[in-house]
Tab-separated table of C-alpha atoms in Angstrom:
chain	number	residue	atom	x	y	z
A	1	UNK	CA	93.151	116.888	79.306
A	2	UNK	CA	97.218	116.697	79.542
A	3	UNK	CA	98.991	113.648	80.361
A	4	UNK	CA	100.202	113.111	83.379
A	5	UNK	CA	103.153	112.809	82.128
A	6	UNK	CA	105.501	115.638	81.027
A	7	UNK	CA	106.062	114.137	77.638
A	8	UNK	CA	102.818	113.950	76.305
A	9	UNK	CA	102.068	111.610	74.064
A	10	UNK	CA	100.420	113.972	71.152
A	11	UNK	CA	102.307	116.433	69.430
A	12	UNK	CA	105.575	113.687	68.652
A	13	UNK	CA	105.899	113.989	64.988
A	14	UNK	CA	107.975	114.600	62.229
A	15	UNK	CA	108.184	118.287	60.884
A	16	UNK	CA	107.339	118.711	57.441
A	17	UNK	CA	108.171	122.034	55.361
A	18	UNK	CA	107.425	122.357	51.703
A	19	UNK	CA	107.303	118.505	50.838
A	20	UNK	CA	110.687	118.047	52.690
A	21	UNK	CA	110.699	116.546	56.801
A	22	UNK	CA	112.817	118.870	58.468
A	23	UNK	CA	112.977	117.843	61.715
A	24	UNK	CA	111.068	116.340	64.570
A	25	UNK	CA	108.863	117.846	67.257
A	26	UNK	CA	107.347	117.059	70.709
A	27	UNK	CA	104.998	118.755	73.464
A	28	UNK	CA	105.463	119.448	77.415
A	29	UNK	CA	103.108	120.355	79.868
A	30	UNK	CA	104.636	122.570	82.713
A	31	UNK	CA	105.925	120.019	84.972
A	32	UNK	CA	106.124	123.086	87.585
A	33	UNK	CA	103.178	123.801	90.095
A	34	UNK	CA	102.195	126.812	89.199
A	35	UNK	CA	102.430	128.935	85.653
A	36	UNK	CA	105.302	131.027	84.858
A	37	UNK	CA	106.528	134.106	81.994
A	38	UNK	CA	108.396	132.540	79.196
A	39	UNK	CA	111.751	134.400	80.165
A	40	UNK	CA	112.240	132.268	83.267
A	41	UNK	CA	112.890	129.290	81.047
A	42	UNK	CA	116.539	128.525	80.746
A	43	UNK	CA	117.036	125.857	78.537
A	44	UNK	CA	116.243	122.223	78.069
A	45	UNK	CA	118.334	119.008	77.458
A	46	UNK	CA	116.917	116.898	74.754
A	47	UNK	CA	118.024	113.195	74.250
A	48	UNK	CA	116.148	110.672	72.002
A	49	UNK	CA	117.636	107.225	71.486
A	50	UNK	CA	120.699	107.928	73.446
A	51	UNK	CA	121.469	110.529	71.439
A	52	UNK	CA	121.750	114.215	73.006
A	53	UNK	CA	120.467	116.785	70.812
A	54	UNK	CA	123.065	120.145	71.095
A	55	UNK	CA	121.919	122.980	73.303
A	56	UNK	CA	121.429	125.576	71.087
A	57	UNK	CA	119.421	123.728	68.287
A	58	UNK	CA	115.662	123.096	70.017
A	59	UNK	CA	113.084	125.685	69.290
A	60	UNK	CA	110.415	126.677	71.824
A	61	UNK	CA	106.576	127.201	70.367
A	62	UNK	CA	105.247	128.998	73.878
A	63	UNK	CA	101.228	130.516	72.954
A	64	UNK	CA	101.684	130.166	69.443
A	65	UNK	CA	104.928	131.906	68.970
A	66	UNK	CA	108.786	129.985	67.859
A	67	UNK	CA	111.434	131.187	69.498
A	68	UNK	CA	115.102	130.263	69.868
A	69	UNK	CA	116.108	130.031	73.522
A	70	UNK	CA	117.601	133.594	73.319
A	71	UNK	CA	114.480	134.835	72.033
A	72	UNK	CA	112.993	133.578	74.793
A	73	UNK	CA	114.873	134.385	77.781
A	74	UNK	CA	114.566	138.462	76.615
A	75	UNK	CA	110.510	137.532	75.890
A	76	UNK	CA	108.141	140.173	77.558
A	77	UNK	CA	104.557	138.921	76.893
A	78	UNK	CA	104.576	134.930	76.736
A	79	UNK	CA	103.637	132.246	80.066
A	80	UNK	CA	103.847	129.083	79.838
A	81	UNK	CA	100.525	128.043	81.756
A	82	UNK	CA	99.801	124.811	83.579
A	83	UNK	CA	96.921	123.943	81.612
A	84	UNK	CA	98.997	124.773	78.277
A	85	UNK	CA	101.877	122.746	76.733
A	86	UNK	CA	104.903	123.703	75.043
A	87	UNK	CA	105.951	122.391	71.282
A	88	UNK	CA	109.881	121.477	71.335
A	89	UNK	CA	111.117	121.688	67.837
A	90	UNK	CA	114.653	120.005	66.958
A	91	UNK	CA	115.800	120.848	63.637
A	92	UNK	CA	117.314	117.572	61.961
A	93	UNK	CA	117.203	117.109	58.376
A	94	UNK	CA	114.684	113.516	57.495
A	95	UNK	CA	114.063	113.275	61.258
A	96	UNK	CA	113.031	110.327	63.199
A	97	UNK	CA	112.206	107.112	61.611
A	98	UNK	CA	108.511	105.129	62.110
A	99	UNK	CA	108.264	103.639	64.915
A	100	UNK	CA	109.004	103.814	68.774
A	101	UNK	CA	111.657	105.848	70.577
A	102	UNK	CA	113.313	106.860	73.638
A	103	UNK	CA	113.138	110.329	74.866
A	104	UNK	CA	114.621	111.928	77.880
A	105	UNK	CA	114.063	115.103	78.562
A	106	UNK	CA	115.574	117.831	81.023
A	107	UNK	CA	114.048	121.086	81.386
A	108	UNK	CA	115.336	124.344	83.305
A	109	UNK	CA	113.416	126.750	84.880
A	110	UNK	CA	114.516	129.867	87.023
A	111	UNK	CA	112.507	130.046	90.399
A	112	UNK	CA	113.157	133.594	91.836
A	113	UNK	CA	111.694	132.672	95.177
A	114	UNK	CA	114.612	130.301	95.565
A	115	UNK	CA	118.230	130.824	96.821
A	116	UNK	CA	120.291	132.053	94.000
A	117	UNK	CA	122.777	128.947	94.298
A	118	UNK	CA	119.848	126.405	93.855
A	119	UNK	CA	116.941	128.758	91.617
A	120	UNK	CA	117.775	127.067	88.377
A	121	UNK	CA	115.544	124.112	88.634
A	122	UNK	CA	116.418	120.706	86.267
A	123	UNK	CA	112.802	118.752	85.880
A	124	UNK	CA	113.592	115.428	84.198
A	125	UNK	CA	111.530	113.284	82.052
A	126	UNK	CA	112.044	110.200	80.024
A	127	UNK	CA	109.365	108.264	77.849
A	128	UNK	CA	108.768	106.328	74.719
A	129	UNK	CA	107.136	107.830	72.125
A	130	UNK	CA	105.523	106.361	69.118
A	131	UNK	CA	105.902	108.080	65.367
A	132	UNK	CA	103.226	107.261	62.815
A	133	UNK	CA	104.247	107.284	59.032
A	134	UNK	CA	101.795	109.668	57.257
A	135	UNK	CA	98.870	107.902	55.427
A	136	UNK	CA	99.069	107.280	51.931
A	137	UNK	CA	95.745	107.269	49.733
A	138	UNK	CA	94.295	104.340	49.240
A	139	UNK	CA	91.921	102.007	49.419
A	140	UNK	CA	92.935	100.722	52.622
A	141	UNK	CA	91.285	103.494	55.551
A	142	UNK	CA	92.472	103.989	59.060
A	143	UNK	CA	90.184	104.645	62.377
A	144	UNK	CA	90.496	103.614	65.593
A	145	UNK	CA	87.664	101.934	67.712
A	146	UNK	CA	87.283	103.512	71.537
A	147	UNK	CA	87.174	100.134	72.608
A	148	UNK	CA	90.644	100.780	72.745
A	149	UNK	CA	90.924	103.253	75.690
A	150	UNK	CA	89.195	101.377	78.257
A	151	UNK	CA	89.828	102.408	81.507
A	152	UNK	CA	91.560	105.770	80.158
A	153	UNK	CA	88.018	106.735	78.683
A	154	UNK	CA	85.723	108.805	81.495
A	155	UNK	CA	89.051	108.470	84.637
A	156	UNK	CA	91.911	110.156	82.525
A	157	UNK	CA	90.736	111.123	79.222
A	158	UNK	CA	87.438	112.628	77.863
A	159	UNK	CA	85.336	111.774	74.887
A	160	UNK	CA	87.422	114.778	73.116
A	161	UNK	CA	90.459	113.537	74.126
A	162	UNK	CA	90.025	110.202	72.126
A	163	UNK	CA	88.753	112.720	69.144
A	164	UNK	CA	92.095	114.447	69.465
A	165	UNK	CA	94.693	110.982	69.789
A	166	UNK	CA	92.995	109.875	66.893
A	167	UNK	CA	93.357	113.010	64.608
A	168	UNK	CA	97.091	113.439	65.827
A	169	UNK	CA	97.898	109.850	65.106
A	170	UNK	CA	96.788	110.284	61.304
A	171	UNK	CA	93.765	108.370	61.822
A	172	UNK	CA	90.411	109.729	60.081
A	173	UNK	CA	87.756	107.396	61.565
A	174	UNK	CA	86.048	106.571	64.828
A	175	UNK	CA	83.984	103.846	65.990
A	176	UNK	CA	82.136	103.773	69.029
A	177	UNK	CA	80.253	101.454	71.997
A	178	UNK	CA	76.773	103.106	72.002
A	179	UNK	CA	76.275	102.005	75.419
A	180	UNK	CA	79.537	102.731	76.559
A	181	UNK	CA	79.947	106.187	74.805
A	182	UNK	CA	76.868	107.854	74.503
A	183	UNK	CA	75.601	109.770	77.691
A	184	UNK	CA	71.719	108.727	78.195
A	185	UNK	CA	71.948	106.079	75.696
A	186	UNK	CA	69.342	105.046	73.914
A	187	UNK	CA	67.890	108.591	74.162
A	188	UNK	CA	71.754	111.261	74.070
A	189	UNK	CA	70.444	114.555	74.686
A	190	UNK	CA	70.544	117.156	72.248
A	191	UNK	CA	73.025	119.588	73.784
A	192	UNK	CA	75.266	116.054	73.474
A	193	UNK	CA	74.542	115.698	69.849
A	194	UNK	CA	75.573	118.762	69.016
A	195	UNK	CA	78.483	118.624	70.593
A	196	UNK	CA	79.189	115.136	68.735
A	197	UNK	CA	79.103	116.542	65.644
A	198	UNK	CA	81.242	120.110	66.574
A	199	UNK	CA	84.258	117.309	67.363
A	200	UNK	CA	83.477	115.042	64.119
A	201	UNK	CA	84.080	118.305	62.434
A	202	UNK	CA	86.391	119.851	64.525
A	203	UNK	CA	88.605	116.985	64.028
A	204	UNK	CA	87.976	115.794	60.728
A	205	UNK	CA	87.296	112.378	61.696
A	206	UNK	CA	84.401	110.324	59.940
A	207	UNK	CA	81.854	107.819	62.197
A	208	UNK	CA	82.481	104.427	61.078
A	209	UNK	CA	80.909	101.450	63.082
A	210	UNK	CA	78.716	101.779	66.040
A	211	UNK	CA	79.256	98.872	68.409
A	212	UNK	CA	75.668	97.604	69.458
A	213	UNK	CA	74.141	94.483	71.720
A	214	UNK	CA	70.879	92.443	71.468
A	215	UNK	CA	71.310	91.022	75.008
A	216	UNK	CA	69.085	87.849	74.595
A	217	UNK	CA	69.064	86.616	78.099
A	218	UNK	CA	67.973	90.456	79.059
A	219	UNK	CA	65.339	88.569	82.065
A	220	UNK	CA	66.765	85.698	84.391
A	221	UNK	CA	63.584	84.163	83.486
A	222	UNK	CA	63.030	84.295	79.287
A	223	UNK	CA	64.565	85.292	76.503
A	224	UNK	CA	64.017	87.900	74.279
A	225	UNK	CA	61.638	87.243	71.086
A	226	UNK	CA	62.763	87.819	67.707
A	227	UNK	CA	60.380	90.876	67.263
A	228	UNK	CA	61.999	92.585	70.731
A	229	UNK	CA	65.490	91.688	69.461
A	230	UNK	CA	64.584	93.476	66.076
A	231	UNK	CA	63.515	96.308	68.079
A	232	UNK	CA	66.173	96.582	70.118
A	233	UNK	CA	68.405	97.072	66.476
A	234	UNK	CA	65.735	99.121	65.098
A	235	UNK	CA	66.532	101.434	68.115
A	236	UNK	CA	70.053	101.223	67.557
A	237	UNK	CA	70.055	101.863	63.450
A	238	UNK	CA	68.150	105.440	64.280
A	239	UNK	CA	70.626	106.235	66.259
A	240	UNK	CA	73.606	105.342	64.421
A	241	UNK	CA	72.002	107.119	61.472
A	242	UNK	CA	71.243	109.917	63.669
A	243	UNK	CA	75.045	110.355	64.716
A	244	UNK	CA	76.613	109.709	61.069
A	245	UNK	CA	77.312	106.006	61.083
A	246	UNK	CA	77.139	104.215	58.342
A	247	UNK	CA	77.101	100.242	60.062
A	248	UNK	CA	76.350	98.733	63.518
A	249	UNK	CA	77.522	95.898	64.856
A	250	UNK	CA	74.478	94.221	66.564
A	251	UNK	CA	76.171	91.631	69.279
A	252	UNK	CA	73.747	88.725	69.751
A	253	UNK	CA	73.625	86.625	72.953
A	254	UNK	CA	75.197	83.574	72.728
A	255	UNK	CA	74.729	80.118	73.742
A	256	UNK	CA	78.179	78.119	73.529
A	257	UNK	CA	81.929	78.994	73.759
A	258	UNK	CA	82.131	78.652	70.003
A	259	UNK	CA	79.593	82.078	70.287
A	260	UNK	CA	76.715	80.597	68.523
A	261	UNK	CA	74.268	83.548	68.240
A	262	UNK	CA	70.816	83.293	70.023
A	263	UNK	CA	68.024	81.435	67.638
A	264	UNK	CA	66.589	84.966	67.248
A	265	UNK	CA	69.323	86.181	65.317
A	266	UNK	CA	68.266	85.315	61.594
A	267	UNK	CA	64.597	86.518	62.326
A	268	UNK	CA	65.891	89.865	63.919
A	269	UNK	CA	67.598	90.250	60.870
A	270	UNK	CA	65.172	90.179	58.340
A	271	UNK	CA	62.834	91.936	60.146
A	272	UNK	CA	65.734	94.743	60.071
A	273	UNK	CA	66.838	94.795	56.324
A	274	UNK	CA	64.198	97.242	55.048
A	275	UNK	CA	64.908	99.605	57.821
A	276	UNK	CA	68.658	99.614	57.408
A	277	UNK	CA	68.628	100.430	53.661
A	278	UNK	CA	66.128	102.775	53.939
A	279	UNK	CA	69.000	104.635	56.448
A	280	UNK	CA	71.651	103.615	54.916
A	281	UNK	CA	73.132	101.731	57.490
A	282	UNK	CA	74.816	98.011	56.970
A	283	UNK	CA	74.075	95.519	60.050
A	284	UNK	CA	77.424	93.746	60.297
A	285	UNK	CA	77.437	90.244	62.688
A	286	UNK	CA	81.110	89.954	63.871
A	287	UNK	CA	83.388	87.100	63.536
A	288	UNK	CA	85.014	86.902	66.796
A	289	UNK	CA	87.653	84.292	68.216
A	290	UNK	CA	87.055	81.562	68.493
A	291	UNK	CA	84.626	81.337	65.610
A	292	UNK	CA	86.841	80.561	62.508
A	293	UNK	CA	85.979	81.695	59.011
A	294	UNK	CA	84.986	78.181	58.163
A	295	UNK	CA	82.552	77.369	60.466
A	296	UNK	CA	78.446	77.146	60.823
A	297	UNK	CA	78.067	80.400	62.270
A	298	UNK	CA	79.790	82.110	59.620
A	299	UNK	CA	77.859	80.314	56.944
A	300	UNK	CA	74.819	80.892	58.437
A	301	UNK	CA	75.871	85.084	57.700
A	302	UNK	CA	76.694	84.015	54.388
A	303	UNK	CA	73.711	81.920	53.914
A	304	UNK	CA	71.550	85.206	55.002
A	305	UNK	CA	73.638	87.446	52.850
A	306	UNK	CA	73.444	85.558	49.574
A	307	UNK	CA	69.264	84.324	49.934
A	308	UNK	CA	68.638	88.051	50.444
A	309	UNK	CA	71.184	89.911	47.995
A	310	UNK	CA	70.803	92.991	50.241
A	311	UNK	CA	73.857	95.011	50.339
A	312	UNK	CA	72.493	95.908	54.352
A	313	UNK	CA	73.805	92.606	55.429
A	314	UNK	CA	77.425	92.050	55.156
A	315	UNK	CA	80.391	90.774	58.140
A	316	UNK	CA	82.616	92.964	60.295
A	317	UNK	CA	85.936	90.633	60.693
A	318	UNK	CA	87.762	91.146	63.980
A	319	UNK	CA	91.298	90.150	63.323
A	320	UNK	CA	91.814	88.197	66.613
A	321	UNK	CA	90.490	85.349	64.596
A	322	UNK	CA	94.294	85.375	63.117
A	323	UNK	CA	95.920	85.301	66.464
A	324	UNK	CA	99.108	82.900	66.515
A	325	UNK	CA	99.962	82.848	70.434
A	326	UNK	CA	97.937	82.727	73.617
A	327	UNK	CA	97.067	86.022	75.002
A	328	UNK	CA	96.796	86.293	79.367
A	329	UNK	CA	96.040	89.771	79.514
A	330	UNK	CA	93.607	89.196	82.487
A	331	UNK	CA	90.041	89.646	81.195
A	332	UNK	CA	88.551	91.743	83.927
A	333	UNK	CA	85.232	89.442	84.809
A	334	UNK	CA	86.175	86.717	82.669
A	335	UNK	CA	86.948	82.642	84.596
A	336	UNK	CA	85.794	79.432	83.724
A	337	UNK	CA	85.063	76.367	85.963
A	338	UNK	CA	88.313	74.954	85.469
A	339	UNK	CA	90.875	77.436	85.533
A	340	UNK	CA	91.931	77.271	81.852
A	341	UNK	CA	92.320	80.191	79.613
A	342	UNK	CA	88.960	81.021	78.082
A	343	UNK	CA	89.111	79.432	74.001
A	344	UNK	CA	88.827	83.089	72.904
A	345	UNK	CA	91.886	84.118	74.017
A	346	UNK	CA	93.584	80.769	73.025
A	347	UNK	CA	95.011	81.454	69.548
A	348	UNK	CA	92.782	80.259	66.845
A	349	UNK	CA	94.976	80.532	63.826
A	350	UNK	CA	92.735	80.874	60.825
A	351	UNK	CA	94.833	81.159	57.514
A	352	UNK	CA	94.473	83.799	56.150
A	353	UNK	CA	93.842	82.786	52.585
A	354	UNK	CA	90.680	81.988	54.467
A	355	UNK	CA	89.530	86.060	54.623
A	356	UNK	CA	90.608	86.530	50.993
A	357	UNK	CA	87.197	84.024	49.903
A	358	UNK	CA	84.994	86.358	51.638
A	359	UNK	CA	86.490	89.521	51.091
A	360	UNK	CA	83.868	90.570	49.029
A	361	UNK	CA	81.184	90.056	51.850
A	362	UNK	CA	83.304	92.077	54.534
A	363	UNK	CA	82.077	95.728	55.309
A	364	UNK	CA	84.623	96.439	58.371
A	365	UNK	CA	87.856	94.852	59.721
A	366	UNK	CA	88.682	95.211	63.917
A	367	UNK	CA	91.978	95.080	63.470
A	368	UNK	CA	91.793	93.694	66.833
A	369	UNK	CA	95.633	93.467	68.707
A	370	UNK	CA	96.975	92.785	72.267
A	371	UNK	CA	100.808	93.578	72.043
A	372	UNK	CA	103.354	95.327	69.699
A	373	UNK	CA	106.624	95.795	71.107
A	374	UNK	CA	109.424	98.625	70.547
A	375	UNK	CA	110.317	97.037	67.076
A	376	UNK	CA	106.921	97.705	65.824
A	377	UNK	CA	106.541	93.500	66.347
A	378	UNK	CA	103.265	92.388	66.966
A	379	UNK	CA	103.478	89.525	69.842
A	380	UNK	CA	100.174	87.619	68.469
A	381	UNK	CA	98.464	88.869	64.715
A	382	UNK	CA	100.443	88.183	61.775
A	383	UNK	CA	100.071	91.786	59.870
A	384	UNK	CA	102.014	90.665	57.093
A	385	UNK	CA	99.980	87.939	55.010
A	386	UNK	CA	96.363	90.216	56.133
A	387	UNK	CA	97.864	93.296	54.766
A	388	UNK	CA	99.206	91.585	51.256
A	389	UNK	CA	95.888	89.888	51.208
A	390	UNK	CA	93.654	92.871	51.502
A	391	UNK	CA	96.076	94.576	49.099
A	392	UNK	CA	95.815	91.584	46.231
A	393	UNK	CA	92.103	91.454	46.754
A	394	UNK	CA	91.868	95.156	46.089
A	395	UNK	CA	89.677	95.204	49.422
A	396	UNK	CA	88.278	99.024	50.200
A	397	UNK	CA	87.072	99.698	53.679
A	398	UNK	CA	88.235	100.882	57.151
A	399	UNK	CA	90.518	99.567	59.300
A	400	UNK	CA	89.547	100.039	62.945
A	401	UNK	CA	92.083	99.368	65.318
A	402	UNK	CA	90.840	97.681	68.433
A	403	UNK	CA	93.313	97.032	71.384
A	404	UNK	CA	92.515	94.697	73.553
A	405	UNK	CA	95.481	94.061	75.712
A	406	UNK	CA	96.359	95.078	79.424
A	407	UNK	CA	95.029	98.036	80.414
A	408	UNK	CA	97.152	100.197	82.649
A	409	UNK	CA	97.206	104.122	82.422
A	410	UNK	CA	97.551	105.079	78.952
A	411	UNK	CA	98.996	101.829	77.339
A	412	UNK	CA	96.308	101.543	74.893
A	413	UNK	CA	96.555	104.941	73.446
A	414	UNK	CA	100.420	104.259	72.718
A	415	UNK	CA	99.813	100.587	71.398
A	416	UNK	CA	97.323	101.969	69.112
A	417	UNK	CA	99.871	104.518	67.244
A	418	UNK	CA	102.360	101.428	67.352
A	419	UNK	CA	99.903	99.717	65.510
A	420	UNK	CA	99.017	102.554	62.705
A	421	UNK	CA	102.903	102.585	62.758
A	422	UNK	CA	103.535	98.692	62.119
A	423	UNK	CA	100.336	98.997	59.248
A	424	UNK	CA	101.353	102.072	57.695
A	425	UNK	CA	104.996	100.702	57.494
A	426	UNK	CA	103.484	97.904	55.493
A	427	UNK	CA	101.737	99.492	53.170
A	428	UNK	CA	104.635	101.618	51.959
C-alpha cells in the first residue's frame, strides 16, 4: 500500500554509483485523482532543509525509465498511475547526511480539462524524512520487531508492507507476535505459509524471534498446570520452527508488578528443553521493565540456564530496562488504582555495566525505544554506553528494534528508521 502521504516514506535514500554517493533520491505517489501520461508533468520544486534544489537538476524514474524533465514532457508511452509512485532523483555529489530532514515538495501537472489560465496545477507537500546509514558487517545485526507498527499493521499497512519498510530501511531481520501476526494462529493455513516464505525471500529478510504467551490465568477459575503451559510452548516451538525462527519468546503470566513469572514457569521449561534443541529453537524469558538485571527473577533464568548447560535456554534483553526518564505515552488498557504511572513505564535505570556480566547468556536484544527526536536524540535509552558495551564484549546477535511509543498514523515506522539511524551512526 502507498502512504497517504505524497512523500512516501520508502524510497528516501542516498544514491550510490560505483562506490561513490552521488546524490539523493525520494518517491511520490500521484497526489492527482486519477492517472495521467508522463508528458503532462511539468516540473517539480524540490526543497530539503530549506534549501531549494534548481529546476533543471531532478530526474524523474516514471515505470522504470530516468528521464530529465525535457525527456519527459516529449514522452509518448509512460503514465504515471495512481497506484504507482514516482522516484525523484537530485544529483548532489555525497548527498544527504544520516539522519532526519525536511522536505517540501511542489509538483506541476497540466490538466487539459481545465481553463488554460489555471491548467497548470501546483500540488504541495512537505514531510520529514528519515536517512539510514548503510550497515556495516559485523557482529552487531539489525531487524525490526512488528511490535513496532501497531495500529498501522492490518488499518494502513499489510503484512508485506512491514516486509518492505524493513528491507528499505537496511534492516535484514523480522520478528513477529504469533498471535498478532499469523492469520488462524495456532493452525496458519498453508496458502499463508507459502506466502510467508515468498516475502522472507522476496525481501531478503531472515525470521528472528517469534513473540509467544503462556497465559497462566487462561480460566477465571484456575490456572494453568505446568504440563498445559509446556504444551502451550510446545505448540508454539513447531510453529516457529515451521516458519524459520530460530527463538521464541514464551511470555509467562505474572503475579506482581515486579512481573514475577507464574510458579509454572521453571517446570514448563524443562519439560521444553529436549523439544527445542531437537528444532533448533532457543526459548528466551524476557527481561522487561521493571525487572532489573539484578534481581530474583533474573537469577532464577540464570539459575535454570547454568543447572542445565543447555544452549536452548538463554535471555532476550528488552532495552527499556535502561530507560533514564518517565515515558506517558498512554498505554491503551493500561490504569492502576491510584492514578500513578504504571512502574514499567517509570524509568528503571539499570547500569549498564550490569548487561555486560551476562552478555554471554543473552540470545536477543529488544532494542525497545519510545522517542528519538530530529537530532537522532533518543528522549529515554542511553544508546551510547549499550552500544560500546556490546562492542567491548564482542557480543554477536540481532538487534530488534521495538517501538513502543505513541501510536498515531505512521509514527512508528519513521521512529524506527530514526532509530537504525541513531545505532548505525554509532557504530561507525
Amino acid at each position: 500500500m502507498l502512504d497517504r502521504d505524497i512523500i512516501q516514506s520508502r524510497g528516501f535514500t542516498n544514491v550510490v554509483e560505483d562506490g561513490r554517493v552521488t546524490g539523493f533520491a525520494f518517491r511520490l505517489r500521484n497526489p492527482n485523482y486519477r492517472g495521467t501520461s508522463a508528458s503532462l508533468l511539468d516540473g517539480i520544486d524540490v526543497i530539503v532543509d530549506g534549501e531549494k534544489v534548481p529546476d533543471h537538476v531532478p530526474l524523474w524514474t516514471v515505470q522504470g525509465r530516468t528521464l530529465t524533465l525535457d525527456e519527459l514532457r516529449a514522452s509518448t508511452d509512460l503514465r504515471w498511475q495512481l497506484d504507482e509512485t514516482v522516484t525523484i532523483t537530485v544529483p548532489a555529489p555525497g548527498g544527504l547526511t544520516a539522519g532526519v530532514h525536511d522536505v517540501e515538495v511542489v509538483v506541476y501537472l497540466r490538466r487539459p480539462y481545465f481553463p488554460p489560465a489555471v491548467s497548470r496545477s501546483a500540488f504541495d507537500a512537505r514531510a520529514t524524512r528519515v536517512i539510514v546509514p548503510p550497515g556495516v558487517d559485523g557482529p552487531l545485526r539489525f531487524g525490526v520487531s512488528t511490535y513496532s507498527y501497531s495500529a498501522d499493521l492490518y488499518t494502513s499497512m499489510t503484512l508485506e508492507d512491514v516486509f518492505a519498510d524493513i528491507a528499505d530501511m537496511g534492516a535484514t531481520g523480522i520478528e513477529i507476535l504469533g498471535e498478532g501476526n499469523v492469520p488462524g494462529y495456532p493452525t496458519p493455513p498453508t496458502e499463508w505459509i507459502d506466502r510467508w516464505f515468498a516475502l522472507v525471500a522476496q525481501y531478503g529478510l531472515t525470521p528472528t524471534n517469534f513473540g509467544s504467551w503462556v497465559d497462566t490465568a487462561m480460566w477465571a477459575d484456575r490456572d494453568l498446570t505446568a504440563q498445559e503451559g509446556a504444551a502451550q510452548v510446545a505448540q508454539d516451538l513447531r510453529l516457529a520452527h515451521r516458519l524459520g525462527f530460530t527463538s521464541i519468546r514464551p511470555k509467562f503470566g505474572v503475579t506482581s508488578f515486579d512481573l514475577d513469572p507464574h510458579p509454572i514457569w521453571r517446570e514448563t521449561v524443562l519439560r521444553s528443553l529436549d523439544l527445542a534443541t531437537e528444532l533448533g529453537v532457543v526459548i528466551c524469558p524476557e527481561i522487561h521493565s521493571p525487572t532489573p538485571i539484578k534481581h530474583p527473577v533474573t537469577q532464577g533464568y540464570l539459575d535454570l540456564i547454568e543447572e542445565t548447560g543447555s544452549p536452548s535456554f538463554k535471555l532476550l534483553i528488552d532495552t527499556g530496562i535502561f530507560q533514564t526518564a518517565p515515558v506517558d505515552d498512554g498505554h491503551e488498557g493500561v490504569s492502576t488504582e491510584d492514578g500513578k504511572r504504571p512502574a514499567f513505564l517509570e524509568p528503571l535505570a539499570v547500569p549498564v555495566a550490569d548487561l555486560a556480566e551476562i552478555l554471554p547468556h543473552v540470545h536477543l536484544i529488544q532494542t525497545k525505544f519510545f522517542e528519538i527526536d530530529d537530532q537522532l536524540n533518543d528522549l529515554h535509552v542511553p544508546w551510547a554506553p549499550i552500544v560500546s558495551t556490546l562492542r567491548d564484549a564482542g557480543w554477536s546477535g540481532w538487534l530488534s528494534s521495538e517501538y513502543e511509543g505513541r501510536r498515531e498514523a505512521y509514527r512508528g515506522r519513521d521512529q524506527v528508521r530514526r532509530q537504525l539511524a541513531l545505532l548505525r551512526t554509532l557504530l561507525t
